[in-house]
Amino acid sequence: MSEEAVKVTVRPNGSLRVEGPIVLQDAEGRTWDLTGKPAISLCRCGASENKPFCDGAHKRIEFQSAPSPVVAG
Ligand code: FES
């Protein structure tokens, strides 16, 4: 495994954008071929027909979620 940080961005009303050295596996440890993909978008709404990837369906179902971290004041 690489020591590089992976960046995950929660997109407003949309996917999780993952950038960095990514290994994506299913529950049995089989990996998706992400050759040449420096970033991927994972479905967060549950409506994608290409899970675990986002296919834009979140727009069709008008998925609403725009969380942000709680900042201590
Ligand atoms: S987040 Fe895009 S299809 Fe689910």
PDB file of C-alpha atoms and ligand atoms in Angstrom:
ATOM      1  CA  MET A   1       0.000   0.000   0.000  1.00  0.00           C
ATOM      2  CA  SER A   2       1.115   3.489  -0.809  1.00  0.00           C
ATOM      3  CA  GLU A   3       1.839   6.082   1.858  1.00  0.00           C
ATOM      4  CA  GLU A   4       0.150   8.814  -0.204  1.00  0.00           C
ATOM      5  CA  ALA A   5      -2.958  10.355   1.301  1.00  0.00           C
ATOM      6  CA  VAL A   6      -6.291   9.584  -0.293  1.00  0.00           C
ATOM      7  CA  LYS A   7      -8.689  12.511  -0.537  1.00  0.00           C
ATOM      8  CA  VAL A   8     -12.431  11.917  -0.262  1.00  0.00           C
ATOM      9  CA  THR A   9     -14.745  14.806  -1.067  1.00  0.00           C
ATOM     10  CA  VAL A  10     -18.411  14.714  -0.104  1.00  0.00           C
ATOM     11  CA  ARG A  11     -20.099  16.404  -3.023  1.00  0.00           C
ATOM     12  CA  PRO A  12     -23.232  18.394  -2.200  1.00  0.00           C
ATOM     13  CA  ASN A  13     -26.310  16.312  -3.104  1.00  0.00           C
ATOM     14  CA  GLY A  14     -24.087  13.845  -4.943  1.00  0.00           C
ATOM     15  CA  SER A  15     -21.276  11.352  -4.876  1.00  0.00           C
ATOM     16  CA  LEU A  16     -18.151  10.716  -2.856  1.00  0.00           C
ATOM     17  CA  ARG A  17     -15.192  11.762  -4.993  1.00  0.00           C
ATOM     18  CA  VAL A  18     -12.102   9.690  -4.152  1.00  0.00           C
ATOM     19  CA  GLU A  19      -8.679  10.814  -5.365  1.00  0.00           C
ATOM     20  CA  GLY A  20      -5.325   9.209  -4.808  1.00  0.00           C
ATOM     21  CA  PRO A  21      -3.867   5.729  -4.892  1.00  0.00           C
ATOM     22  CA  ILE A  22      -7.135   3.757  -4.781  1.00  0.00           C
ATOM     23  CA  VAL A  23      -7.746   0.037  -4.362  1.00  0.00           C
ATOM     24  CA  LEU A  24     -11.470  -0.699  -4.594  1.00  0.00           C
ATOM     25  CA  GLN A  25     -12.578  -4.198  -3.553  1.00  0.00           C
ATOM     26  CA  ASP A  26     -15.828  -6.075  -3.076  1.00  0.00           C
ATOM     27  CA  ALA A  27     -16.559  -8.093   0.076  1.00  0.00           C
ATOM     28  CA  GLU A  28     -14.659 -11.089  -1.307  1.00  0.00           C
ATOM     29  CA  GLY A  29     -11.543  -9.052  -2.037  1.00  0.00           C
ATOM     30  CA  ARG A  30     -12.006  -8.880  -5.814  1.00  0.00           C
ATOM     31  CA  THR A  31     -10.728  -5.598  -7.162  1.00  0.00           C
ATOM     32  CA  TRP A  32     -12.076  -3.275  -9.794  1.00  0.00           C
ATOM     33  CA  ASP A  33      -9.620  -2.349 -12.538  1.00  0.00           C
ATOM     34  CA  LEU A  34      -9.011   1.352 -12.006  1.00  0.00           C
ATOM     35  CA  THR A  35      -6.028   1.529 -14.331  1.00  0.00           C
ATOM     36  CA  GLY A  36      -5.573   5.071 -15.576  1.00  0.00           C
ATOM     37  CA  LYS A  37      -8.164   6.507 -13.181  1.00  0.00           C
ATOM     38  CA  PRO A  38      -6.611   8.958 -10.734  1.00  0.00           C
ATOM     39  CA  ALA A  39     -10.057   9.580  -9.210  1.00  0.00           C
ATOM     40  CA  ILE A  40     -13.445   7.901  -8.981  1.00  0.00           C
ATOM     41  CA  SER A  41     -16.911   8.923  -7.804  1.00  0.00           C
ATOM     42  CA  LEU A  42     -18.776   6.514  -5.553  1.00  0.00           C
ATOM     43  CA  CYS A  43     -22.565   6.513  -5.300  1.00  0.00           C
ATOM     44  CA  ARG A  44     -23.894   7.891  -2.040  1.00  0.00           C
ATOM     45  CA  CYS A  45     -27.577   8.071  -2.955  1.00  0.00           C
ATOM     46  CA  GLY A  46     -28.215   4.374  -3.695  1.00  0.00           C
ATOM     47  CA  ALA A  47     -29.831   4.986  -7.098  1.00  0.00           C
ATOM     48  CA  SER A  48     -26.891   4.309  -9.417  1.00  0.00           C
ATOM     49  CA  GLU A  49     -27.279   1.415 -11.852  1.00  0.00           C
ATOM     50  CA  ASN A  50     -23.487   1.112 -11.915  1.00  0.00           C
ATOM     51  CA  LYS A  51     -22.752   0.696  -8.197  1.00  0.00           C
ATOM     52  CA  PRO A  52     -20.488   1.319  -6.487  1.00  0.00           C
ATOM     53  CA  PHE A  53     -19.868   4.114  -8.985  1.00  0.00           C
ATOM     54  CA  CYS A  54     -21.974   7.228  -9.410  1.00  0.00           C
ATOM     55  CA  ASP A  55     -23.798   7.371 -12.746  1.00  0.00           C
ATOM     56  CA  GLY A  56     -25.503  10.716 -12.198  1.00  0.00           C
ATOM     57  CA  ALA A  57     -28.802   9.206 -10.995  1.00  0.00           C
ATOM     58  CA  HIS A  58     -28.633  11.366  -7.860  1.00  0.00           C
ATOM     59  CA  LYS A  59     -29.785  14.295  -9.994  1.00  0.00           C
ATOM     60  CA  ARG A  60     -32.806  12.381 -11.318  1.00  0.00           C
ATOM     61  CA  ILE A  61     -33.964  11.395  -7.831  1.00  0.00           C
ATOM     62  CA  GLU A  62     -33.110  14.866  -6.453  1.00  0.00           C
ATOM     63  CA  PHE A  63     -30.894  13.401  -3.729  1.00  0.00           C
ATOM     64  CA  GLN A  64     -30.436  15.898  -0.906  1.00  0.00           C
ATOM     65  CA  SER A  65     -27.463  15.708   1.434  1.00  0.00           C
ATOM     66  CA  ALA A  66     -24.759  18.284   1.940  1.00  0.00           C
ATOM     67  CA  PRO A  67     -23.030  17.451   5.217  1.00  0.00           C
ATOM     68  CA  SER A  68     -20.081  19.402   6.560  1.00  0.00           C
ATOM     69  CA  PRO A  69     -17.841  18.697   9.528  1.00  0.00           C
ATOM     70  CA  VAL A  70     -18.773  20.317  12.806  1.00  0.00           C
ATOM     71  CA  VAL A  71     -16.264  23.043  13.581  1.00  0.00           C
ATOM     72  CA  ALA A  72     -15.541  23.550  17.250  1.00  0.00           C
ATOM     73  CA  GLY A  73     -15.942  27.167  18.200  1.00  0.00           C
TER      74      GLY A  73
HETATM   75  S1  FES B   1     -24.490   9.607  -5.866  1.00  0.00           S
HETATM   76 FE1  FES B   1     -24.542   9.771  -7.995  1.00  0.00          FE
HETATM   77  S2  FES B   1     -25.832   8.163  -8.604  1.00  0.00           S
HETATM   78 FE2  FES B   1     -25.799   8.001  -6.451  1.00  0.00          FE
END
